[in-house]
Coordinates of C-alpha atoms in Angstrom, one line a residue:
M26 CA 165.0 -84.5 52.1
R27 CA 163.5 -81.8 49.9
T28 CA 165.0 -78.4 50.0
D29 CA 164.5 -75.1 48.3
S30 CA 168.1 -74.7 47.1
S31 CA 170.7 -76.8 45.5
P32 CA 171.1 -80.6 45.9
G33 CA 173.8 -82.0 48.1
N34 CA 177.5 -82.1 47.2
L35 CA 178.3 -85.4 48.9
P36 CA 178.3 -88.6 47.0
A37 CA 176.4 -91.7 48.2
R38 CA 178.3 -93.6 50.9
E39 CA 180.2 -96.6 49.7
H40 CA 182.5 -99.1 51.4
L41 CA 186.1 -97.9 51.1
P42 CA 188.1 -99.7 48.4
A43 CA 191.2 -101.6 49.4
A44 CA 194.0 -99.1 50.1
A45 CA 197.0 -98.8 47.9
A46 CA 200.3 -99.8 49.4
G47 CA 201.6 -97.1 51.8
T48 CA 198.3 -95.2 51.9
P49 CA 196.9 -95.0 55.4
V50 CA 193.2 -95.7 55.8
L51 CA 193.0 -94.1 59.2
D52 CA 194.7 -90.9 60.4
V53 CA 194.4 -90.5 64.2
V54 CA 195.1 -86.9 65.3
I55 CA 196.3 -86.1 68.9
P56 CA 196.0 -82.4 69.6
V57 CA 198.4 -81.3 72.3
Y58 CA 199.5 -78.2 74.2
N59 CA 202.4 -78.5 76.6
E60 CA 202.1 -82.3 77.0
E61 CA 205.8 -83.2 77.2
K62 CA 205.1 -85.7 80.0
D63 CA 202.1 -87.6 78.5
L64 CA 202.7 -87.4 74.8
E65 CA 205.3 -90.2 74.4
P66 CA 203.4 -92.8 76.5
C67 CA 200.2 -91.9 74.7
V68 CA 201.6 -92.3 71.2
L69 CA 203.5 -95.5 72.0
R70 CA 200.4 -97.1 73.6
L71 CA 198.2 -96.1 70.6
H72 CA 200.8 -97.2 68.1
G73 CA 201.1 -100.6 69.7
H74 CA 197.4 -101.0 69.9
L75 CA 196.9 -100.2 66.2
K76 CA 199.8 -102.5 65.2
R77 CA 198.1 -105.4 67.0
T78 CA 194.5 -104.9 66.2
F79 CA 193.9 -102.5 63.2
P80 CA 193.7 -104.4 59.9
Y81 CA 194.5 -101.4 57.7
P82 CA 197.4 -99.1 57.2
F83 CA 197.2 -96.2 59.7
R84 CA 198.9 -92.9 60.7
I85 CA 199.2 -91.1 64.0
T86 CA 199.5 -87.3 63.7
V87 CA 200.6 -85.2 66.7
A88 CA 199.1 -81.7 66.2
D89 CA 201.0 -79.3 68.4
N90 CA 199.0 -76.2 69.5
A91 CA 202.0 -73.8 69.9
S92 CA 203.4 -75.6 72.9
T93 CA 206.1 -73.7 74.9
D94 CA 207.7 -76.7 76.5
T95 CA 209.6 -79.6 74.9
T96 CA 206.5 -81.1 73.3
P97 CA 207.7 -80.4 69.8
Q98 CA 211.0 -82.2 70.4
V99 CA 209.2 -85.2 71.8
A100 CA 206.9 -85.3 68.7
A101 CA 209.9 -85.0 66.4
R102 CA 211.6 -87.9 68.2
L103 CA 208.5 -90.1 67.9
E104 CA 208.2 -89.2 64.2
A105 CA 211.9 -90.2 63.6
Q106 CA 211.4 -93.5 65.5
H107 CA 208.1 -94.7 63.9
A108 CA 207.2 -94.6 60.3
E109 CA 203.5 -94.3 61.1
V110 CA 203.9 -91.2 63.3
R111 CA 203.8 -87.6 62.0
S112 CA 204.1 -84.3 63.8
F113 CA 202.5 -81.0 62.8
R114 CA 203.0 -77.7 64.6
L115 CA 200.6 -74.7 64.6
E116 CA 201.6 -71.3 66.0
Q117 CA 198.1 -70.6 67.3
K118 CA 196.2 -72.4 70.1
G119 CA 192.9 -74.1 69.7
R120 CA 191.9 -77.8 69.5
G121 CA 189.4 -77.1 66.8
R122 CA 192.0 -75.2 64.7
A123 CA 194.4 -78.1 65.0
L124 CA 191.8 -80.7 64.0
R125 CA 190.6 -78.6 61.0
T126 CA 194.2 -78.0 59.8
V127 CA 195.4 -81.5 60.0
W128 CA 192.2 -83.1 58.8
S129 CA 192.0 -80.8 55.8
A130 CA 195.5 -81.7 54.7
S131 CA 195.3 -85.5 55.4
D132 CA 195.0 -88.0 52.6
A133 CA 193.5 -90.7 54.7
P134 CA 189.9 -91.5 53.9
I135 CA 189.0 -91.9 57.7
L136 CA 190.0 -89.1 60.1
A137 CA 189.8 -89.5 63.8
Y138 CA 191.1 -87.8 67.0
M139 CA 191.5 -88.6 70.6
D140 CA 192.8 -86.8 73.7
V141 CA 196.4 -87.3 74.8
D142 CA 195.4 -88.6 78.2
L143 CA 193.8 -91.7 76.5
S144 CA 190.9 -91.6 79.0
T145 CA 188.8 -93.6 76.5
D146 CA 189.6 -97.3 76.3
L147 CA 191.3 -98.1 72.9
N148 CA 189.2 -101.2 72.3
A149 CA 186.5 -98.8 71.2
L150 CA 188.6 -97.5 68.3
L151 CA 187.9 -100.2 65.7
P152 CA 184.1 -100.1 66.5
L153 CA 184.3 -96.3 66.1
V154 CA 185.8 -96.3 62.6
A155 CA 184.3 -99.5 61.2
P156 CA 180.9 -97.9 60.2
L157 CA 182.8 -95.2 58.4
I158 CA 184.9 -97.7 56.5
S159 CA 181.9 -99.8 55.5
G160 CA 180.0 -96.7 54.3
H161 CA 177.3 -97.1 56.9
S162 CA 177.8 -93.7 58.6
D163 CA 179.3 -90.3 58.0
L164 CA 180.6 -89.5 61.5
A165 CA 181.2 -91.6 64.6
I166 CA 181.5 -90.5 68.2
G167 CA 182.3 -92.1 71.5
S168 CA 179.6 -91.7 74.1
R169 CA 180.1 -91.7 77.8
L170 CA 176.4 -91.2 78.4
A171 CA 175.2 -94.4 76.6
R172 CA 173.5 -97.0 78.8
S173 CA 176.2 -99.6 78.3
S174 CA 179.1 -97.1 78.8
R175 CA 181.3 -97.5 81.9
V176 CA 182.5 -94.2 83.2
V177 CA 184.7 -93.3 86.2
R178 CA 184.7 -89.5 87.0
G179 CA 183.8 -87.1 89.7
P180 CA 180.3 -85.7 90.4
K181 CA 181.2 -82.2 89.2
R182 CA 182.3 -83.3 85.7
E183 CA 179.3 -85.7 85.5
F184 CA 176.9 -82.8 86.3
I185 CA 178.6 -80.4 83.8
S186 CA 178.5 -83.0 81.0
R187 CA 174.9 -84.0 81.5
A188 CA 173.8 -80.4 81.9
Y189 CA 175.6 -79.3 78.7
N190 CA 174.0 -82.1 76.7
L191 CA 170.6 -81.1 78.1
I192 CA 171.2 -77.5 76.9
L193 CA 172.1 -78.9 73.4
R194 CA 168.9 -80.9 73.3
G195 CA 166.8 -78.1 74.5
S196 CA 168.3 -75.2 72.4
L197 CA 169.6 -76.9 69.2
Q198 CA 167.4 -80.0 69.2
A199 CA 170.6 -82.2 69.2
R200 CA 169.9 -85.9 69.3
F201 CA 173.4 -87.2 69.8
S202 CA 174.2 -88.1 73.4
D203 CA 177.7 -86.8 74.1
A204 CA 179.2 -83.9 72.3
Q205 CA 182.4 -83.5 74.4
C206 CA 183.9 -86.9 74.5
G207 CA 187.4 -86.6 73.0
F208 CA 187.0 -89.6 70.8
K209 CA 185.5 -89.0 67.3
A210 CA 185.9 -89.9 63.6
I211 CA 184.7 -88.6 60.3
R212 CA 185.0 -89.7 56.6
R213 CA 187.3 -87.4 54.7
D214 CA 184.8 -86.7 51.9
V215 CA 182.4 -85.5 54.6
A216 CA 185.1 -83.4 56.4
Q217 CA 186.1 -81.7 53.1
V218 CA 182.6 -80.2 52.8
L219 CA 181.6 -79.9 56.5
L220 CA 184.7 -78.3 58.0
P221 CA 184.5 -75.0 56.1
L222 CA 181.2 -74.4 57.7
V223 CA 182.5 -74.9 61.3
E224 CA 183.6 -71.5 62.7
D225 CA 184.8 -72.4 66.2
T226 CA 188.5 -73.1 66.7
G227 CA 188.4 -74.2 70.3
W228 CA 186.5 -76.7 72.4
F229 CA 183.1 -76.0 70.8
F230 CA 184.4 -77.3 67.5
D231 CA 183.1 -80.8 68.2
T232 CA 179.6 -79.6 69.1
E233 CA 179.3 -77.3 66.1
M234 CA 180.5 -80.0 63.7
L235 CA 178.0 -82.5 65.1
V236 CA 175.1 -80.1 65.1
L237 CA 175.6 -79.1 61.5
A238 CA 176.1 -82.7 60.4
E239 CA 172.9 -83.8 62.1
R240 CA 170.9 -80.8 60.8
A241 CA 172.1 -81.7 57.3
G242 CA 170.8 -85.3 57.6
L243 CA 174.2 -87.0 57.9
R244 CA 174.4 -90.2 59.9
I245 CA 176.2 -90.1 63.2
H246 CA 177.2 -93.4 64.8
E247 CA 177.6 -93.6 68.5
V248 CA 179.9 -96.1 70.3
P249 CA 179.6 -96.8 74.1
V250 CA 183.0 -96.3 75.7
D251 CA 184.8 -97.1 78.8
W252 CA 186.2 -93.9 80.1
V253 CA 188.3 -92.9 83.2
D254 CA 188.6 -89.2 84.1
D255 CA 192.0 -87.7 84.1
P256 CA 192.4 -85.9 87.4
N257 CA 195.3 -83.9 86.0
S258 CA 193.4 -82.4 83.1
T259 CA 194.4 -78.8 82.3
V260 CA 191.0 -77.8 80.8
H261 CA 189.6 -74.6 82.4
I262 CA 186.0 -75.7 83.0
V263 CA 184.5 -72.3 83.6
K264 CA 186.0 -70.6 80.6
T265 CA 185.3 -73.7 78.4
A266 CA 181.6 -73.7 79.6
T267 CA 181.3 -70.0 78.8
D268 CA 182.7 -70.3 75.4
D269 CA 180.5 -73.3 74.7
L270 CA 177.4 -71.3 75.7
K271 CA 178.4 -68.5 73.3
G272 CA 178.8 -71.1 70.6
V273 CA 175.4 -72.5 71.3
W274 CA 173.9 -69.0 70.9
R275 CA 175.8 -68.3 67.7
V276 CA 174.9 -71.6 66.0
G277 CA 171.3 -71.4 67.2
K278 CA 171.0 -67.9 65.7
A279 CA 172.5 -69.1 62.4
L280 CA 170.1 -72.0 62.3
A281 CA 167.1 -69.8 63.1
T282 CA 167.9 -67.2 60.5
G283 CA 168.6 -69.8 57.8
S284 CA 172.1 -68.5 57.1
L285 CA 173.7 -71.9 57.1
P286 CA 174.1 -73.5 53.7
L287 CA 173.3 -77.0 55.0
D288 CA 172.1 -78.2 51.6
R289 CA 175.8 -78.2 50.5
I290 CA 176.4 -81.2 52.8
T291 CA 173.3 -83.3 52.2
R292 CA 173.5 -86.7 50.5
P293 CA 172.0 -86.9 47.0
F294 CA 168.4 -87.8 46.6
G295 CA 168.1 -91.6 46.5
D296 CA 170.8 -92.3 49.1
D297 CA 168.0 -92.5 51.7
P298 CA 166.1 -95.8 51.2
R299 CA 162.9 -93.9 52.0
D300 CA 163.4 -92.0 48.8
R301 CA 163.4 -95.0 46.6
D302 CA 160.7 -95.7 44.1
I303 CA 158.1 -98.2 45.5
Q304 CA 155.6 -99.7 43.1
D305 CA 152.1 -98.1 43.4
V306 CA 153.2 -95.7 46.2
P307 CA 154.1 -92.1 45.3
K308 CA 157.6 -90.9 46.5
G309 CA 157.7 -90.0 50.1
L310 CA 153.9 -90.3 50.6
A311 CA 154.1 -92.6 53.7
R312 CA 156.6 -90.4 55.4
Q313 CA 154.7 -87.2 54.6
L314 CA 151.4 -88.8 55.8
V315 CA 153.0 -89.6 59.2
G316 CA 154.5 -86.2 59.6
F317 CA 151.2 -84.5 58.5
C318 CA 149.2 -86.6 60.9
V319 CA 151.5 -85.7 63.8
V320 CA 151.5 -82.0 63.0
G321 CA 147.7 -82.1 62.4
G322 CA 147.0 -83.8 65.7
L323 CA 149.0 -81.2 67.6
S324 CA 147.5 -78.4 65.6
T325 CA 144.0 -79.6 66.4
L326 CA 144.7 -79.6 70.1
F327 CA 146.2 -76.2 69.8
Y328 CA 143.1 -75.0 67.8
L329 CA 140.6 -76.4 70.3
L330 CA 142.5 -74.8 73.2
L331 CA 142.5 -71.4 71.4
Y332 CA 138.8 -71.8 70.5
S333 CA 137.9 -72.5 74.1
V334 CA 139.9 -69.4 75.2
F335 CA 138.5 -67.1 72.5
R336 CA 134.9 -68.4 73.1
Q337 CA 135.0 -66.8 76.6
F338 CA 135.3 -63.3 75.0
G339 CA 133.1 -63.6 71.9
G340 CA 130.7 -65.5 69.8
S341 CA 131.4 -68.9 68.2
Q342 CA 132.1 -67.6 64.7
I343 CA 134.7 -65.0 65.9
A344 CA 136.4 -67.5 68.2
N345 CA 136.5 -70.1 65.4
A346 CA 138.0 -67.6 62.9
L347 CA 140.7 -66.4 65.3
A348 CA 141.6 -69.9 66.6
L349 CA 141.8 -71.2 63.0
L350 CA 143.9 -68.3 61.8
V351 CA 146.5 -68.6 64.6
S352 CA 146.7 -72.4 64.3
A353 CA 146.9 -72.3 60.5
V354 CA 150.0 -70.2 60.6
A355 CA 151.7 -72.5 63.0
N356 CA 150.4 -75.6 61.1
T357 CA 151.8 -74.3 57.8
A358 CA 155.2 -73.5 59.3
A359 CA 155.4 -77.0 61.0
N360 CA 154.4 -78.8 57.9
R361 CA 156.8 -76.8 55.8
R362 CA 159.7 -77.9 57.9
L363 CA 158.8 -81.3 59.3
T364 CA 156.4 -82.9 56.8
F365 CA 157.8 -81.6 53.4
G366 CA 161.4 -80.9 54.5
V367 CA 161.6 -77.4 53.2
R368 CA 164.5 -75.5 55.0
G369 CA 165.6 -71.9 55.0
R370 CA 163.6 -68.7 54.6
G371 CA 163.3 -68.9 50.8
G372 CA 159.6 -69.0 49.8
A373 CA 158.4 -68.8 53.4
V374 CA 156.1 -65.8 52.8
R375 CA 154.6 -67.4 49.7
H376 CA 154.0 -70.7 51.5
Q377 CA 152.3 -68.8 54.3
A378 CA 150.1 -66.9 51.8
Q379 CA 149.1 -70.2 50.1
G380 CA 148.5 -71.7 53.6
L381 CA 146.1 -68.9 54.3
V382 CA 144.1 -69.8 51.2
V383 CA 143.9 -73.3 52.5
F384 CA 142.9 -71.8 55.8
G385 CA 140.1 -70.0 54.1
I386 CA 138.8 -73.3 52.7
G387 CA 139.0 -74.8 56.2
L388 CA 137.2 -71.8 57.6
A389 CA 134.4 -72.2 55.2
L390 CA 133.9 -75.8 56.1
T391 CA 134.0 -75.2 59.9
S392 CA 131.9 -72.0 59.8
G393 CA 129.4 -73.8 57.6
S394 CA 129.2 -76.6 60.2
L395 CA 128.6 -74.1 63.0
L396 CA 125.9 -72.4 60.9
A397 CA 124.2 -75.7 60.3
L398 CA 124.4 -76.5 64.0
G399 CA 122.9 -73.1 64.9
A400 CA 120.0 -73.7 62.5
A401 CA 119.4 -77.1 64.1
T402 CA 119.4 -75.9 67.7
S403 CA 119.2 -72.4 69.1
D404 CA 121.5 -73.0 72.1
P405 CA 123.9 -75.9 71.5
A406 CA 126.1 -77.2 74.3
H407 CA 129.8 -76.4 74.2
S408 CA 130.7 -80.2 73.9
T409 CA 128.4 -80.4 70.9
E410 CA 130.1 -77.5 69.2
L411 CA 133.5 -79.1 69.8
A412 CA 132.3 -82.4 68.3
V413 CA 130.9 -80.7 65.2
L414 CA 134.2 -78.8 64.8
I415 CA 136.3 -81.9 65.1
A416 CA 134.2 -83.6 62.3
A417 CA 134.5 -80.6 60.1
N418 CA 138.3 -80.4 60.7
L419 CA 138.7 -84.0 59.8
A420 CA 137.2 -83.3 56.4
A421 CA 139.2 -80.1 56.0
T422 CA 142.4 -82.0 57.0
V423 CA 142.2 -84.4 54.1
L424 CA 141.7 -81.5 51.7
R425 CA 144.5 -79.6 53.3
F426 CA 147.0 -82.4 52.9
L427 CA 146.2 -82.8 49.2
L428 CA 146.5 -79.0 48.6
F429 CA 149.8 -78.8 50.6
R430 CA 151.3 -81.7 48.6
A431 CA 150.1 -80.7 45.2
W432 CA 150.1 -76.9 45.4
V433 CA 151.9 -75.4 48.4
F434 CA 154.9 -77.7 48.6
P435 CA 155.1 -79.6 45.3
D436 CA 158.0 -81.8 44.6
R437 CA 160.1 -80.0 42.0
R438 CA 163.2 -82.3 42.1
E439 CA 162.3 -84.3 39.0
G440 CA 163.6 -82.6 35.8
A441 CA 165.0 -79.7 37.7
E442 CA 168.5 -78.7 36.9
P443 CA 170.8 -78.2 39.9
P444 CA 172.2 -74.7 40.3
T445 CA 175.8 -74.3 39.5
A446 CA 178.2 -72.5 41.8
V447 CA 180.9 -70.6 39.8
A448 CA 184.0 -69.1 41.3
A449 CA 185.5 -66.0 39.6
H450 CA 189.2 -65.3 40.5
H451 CA 190.5 -61.7 40.6
P452 CA 194.2 -61.5 39.8
S453 CA 194.4 -58.1 41.5
N454 CA 193.5 -59.7 44.8
P455 CA 194.7 -63.3 44.9
S456 CA 193.2 -63.9 48.3
S457 CA 189.7 -63.3 47.2
S458 CA 187.1 -65.0 45.0
T459 CA 183.7 -63.9 43.9
Y460 CA 181.0 -66.6 44.2
A461 CA 178.0 -66.5 41.9
T462 CA 175.1 -69.0 41.9
V463 CA 173.2 -69.6 38.7
G464 CA 169.6 -70.4 39.3
A465 CA 169.6 -70.0 43.1
I466 CA 170.0 -67.3 45.7
P467 CA 173.7 -67.2 46.8
Q468 CA 174.4 -68.2 50.4
Q469 CA 175.6 -65.3 52.5
G470 CA 176.4 -64.6 56.1
L471 CA 178.9 -65.8 58.6
Y472 CA 179.4 -69.3 57.0
R473 CA 181.4 -69.0 53.8
P474 CA 181.2 -71.3 50.7
L475 CA 183.8 -73.8 49.9
P476 CA 187.1 -72.6 48.2
Q477 CA 186.7 -73.0 44.5
R478 CA 190.0 -71.8 43.0
P479 CA 193.4 -73.5 42.8
V480 CA 195.5 -72.7 45.8
T481 CA 198.9 -74.3 46.6
H482 CA 199.6 -75.6 50.1
T483 CA 202.4 -77.4 51.8
A484 CA 201.9 -80.0 54.5
Y485 CA 203.9 -83.0 55.8
G486 CA 206.6 -82.0 53.4
S487 CA 204.5 -82.3 50.2
T488 CA 202.9 -79.7 48.0
Y489 CA 199.3 -79.9 46.7
E490 CA 196.5 -77.7 45.3
T491 CA 192.9 -77.3 46.1
T492 CA 190.6 -78.3 43.2
E493 CA 187.7 -76.3 41.7
F494 CA 184.3 -78.1 41.6
R495 CA 180.7 -77.3 40.9
A496 CA 177.7 -77.7 43.2
G497 CA 175.9 -80.9 42.3
E498 CA 179.0 -82.7 40.9
A499 CA 178.6 -85.4 43.5
A500 CA 175.0 -86.1 42.6
D501 CA 175.9 -87.4 39.2
G502 CA 178.7 -89.6 40.5
S503 CA 181.6 -87.8 39.0
W504 CA 183.1 -86.9 42.5
R505 CA 183.1 -90.4 44.0
D506 CA 186.9 -90.8 44.2
A507 CA 188.0 -87.2 44.0
T508 CA 190.3 -85.8 46.6
M509 CA 189.5 -82.2 47.3
R510 CA 192.1 -80.4 49.3
L511 CA 191.1 -77.6 51.6
Q512 CA 193.1 -74.7 53.0
P513 CA 195.0 -75.9 56.1
L514 CA 194.2 -72.5 57.8
R515 CA 191.1 -70.4 57.7
P516 CA 191.7 -66.6 57.2
H517 CA 190.7 -65.8 60.8
D518 CA 192.8 -68.5 62.3
T519 CA 195.5 -66.0 63.2
D520 CA 193.4 -64.9 66.1
T521 CA 195.6 -65.5 69.2
G522 CA 192.8 -64.8 71.6
D523 CA 191.6 -68.4 71.4
S524 CA 192.9 -70.5 74.3
R525 CA 193.0 -74.2 74.7

């Protein structure tokens, strides 16, 4: 997908190689808070299921969200009894915070999580992670709203779940069916780049992660699940719903203003089979033609509606000019985003100015057609005017597509050097880095760039460092097997106001 900024940092997806001895392929995280009763049965059941059915080495990590009961002791006992079980304690609450911390520190190539109540049938676990292991998908989610899912829960939770997903579809244009099911997985290379962009540390973490991944063009695999509601759930529905709506507003605002650096998590050009060279067909032509026709059809209907409205208050020339002007602005914006894949605000004003030039050509064609009609008959019928305008617009449409493709939104990928992100470390302030982008406008705003300086961390009893990298490394294949460590905790993760 074409963008105005740097190419993606993710490598092309590949089937995971055979794991080395002792290296887990899958790390299943179970975030818990005061779950002393349910933790041990959950871990033992999951451990037995993976031992029987999962063909790769695995790990189960208990992420304790500052429990105040005996949950840490139970987790420690399970860790001592089973080599595949690990425990990790955080001193702050928040399911999102726990997942980000453990996933960022894990060395497993496939990262997953599930709720401690095991409401989701475990037979869906292998279908969940298989597309990630094979390289088919980037993320995978269990869906309780799929047609073939079998779900047992009360009407209140059913209503809340479906209403929430309708809100996501209407406000954030989400296409995944179930954002809240506690049964998800992600490839580690994707998590390393995606997680630093996710701001939420609570229950909205899942939704934000999925929305950003989908907007970046990553592939999300959905698995129908069998799910039984836990009547003893401690989730505060009203507070969780309120926090989720706040998150929807925050993410929607960031997407609308273009402050999200989504290009950092796109796949390199050529990973999409639609981007491959096809003999005698220019790159992306078929896809652009389809998008342009859809946008053009909707724009024509919008134009005709506006013309009919404006015609009630003025002559045909004035009505045509006003209708064409308004529809041209909307048409340029829609083609910019949907047909030619240009994201963000960069160059938007220039594109609209060029679109107005194209509008002027269309105005000349349609106005000339109306003049010719007026010369042929002194009082043409309204239906005749519309027919003439439709014919003129068809001719203008062909010219508009050619001008858009060759002049307004030309493909500049070939031969263009990717911008390089450079990190400058200041010894006087070890906790800060200055990010400069060569050849591109730096990304600013609420969502911060990835860490790009060596930082030492300790997790699971071992010490490791983050690694410095440049934007675009993945595109040339040099990052395929690299393991980039992230900071286990974000700077604002000390906020104790977040509740589970």
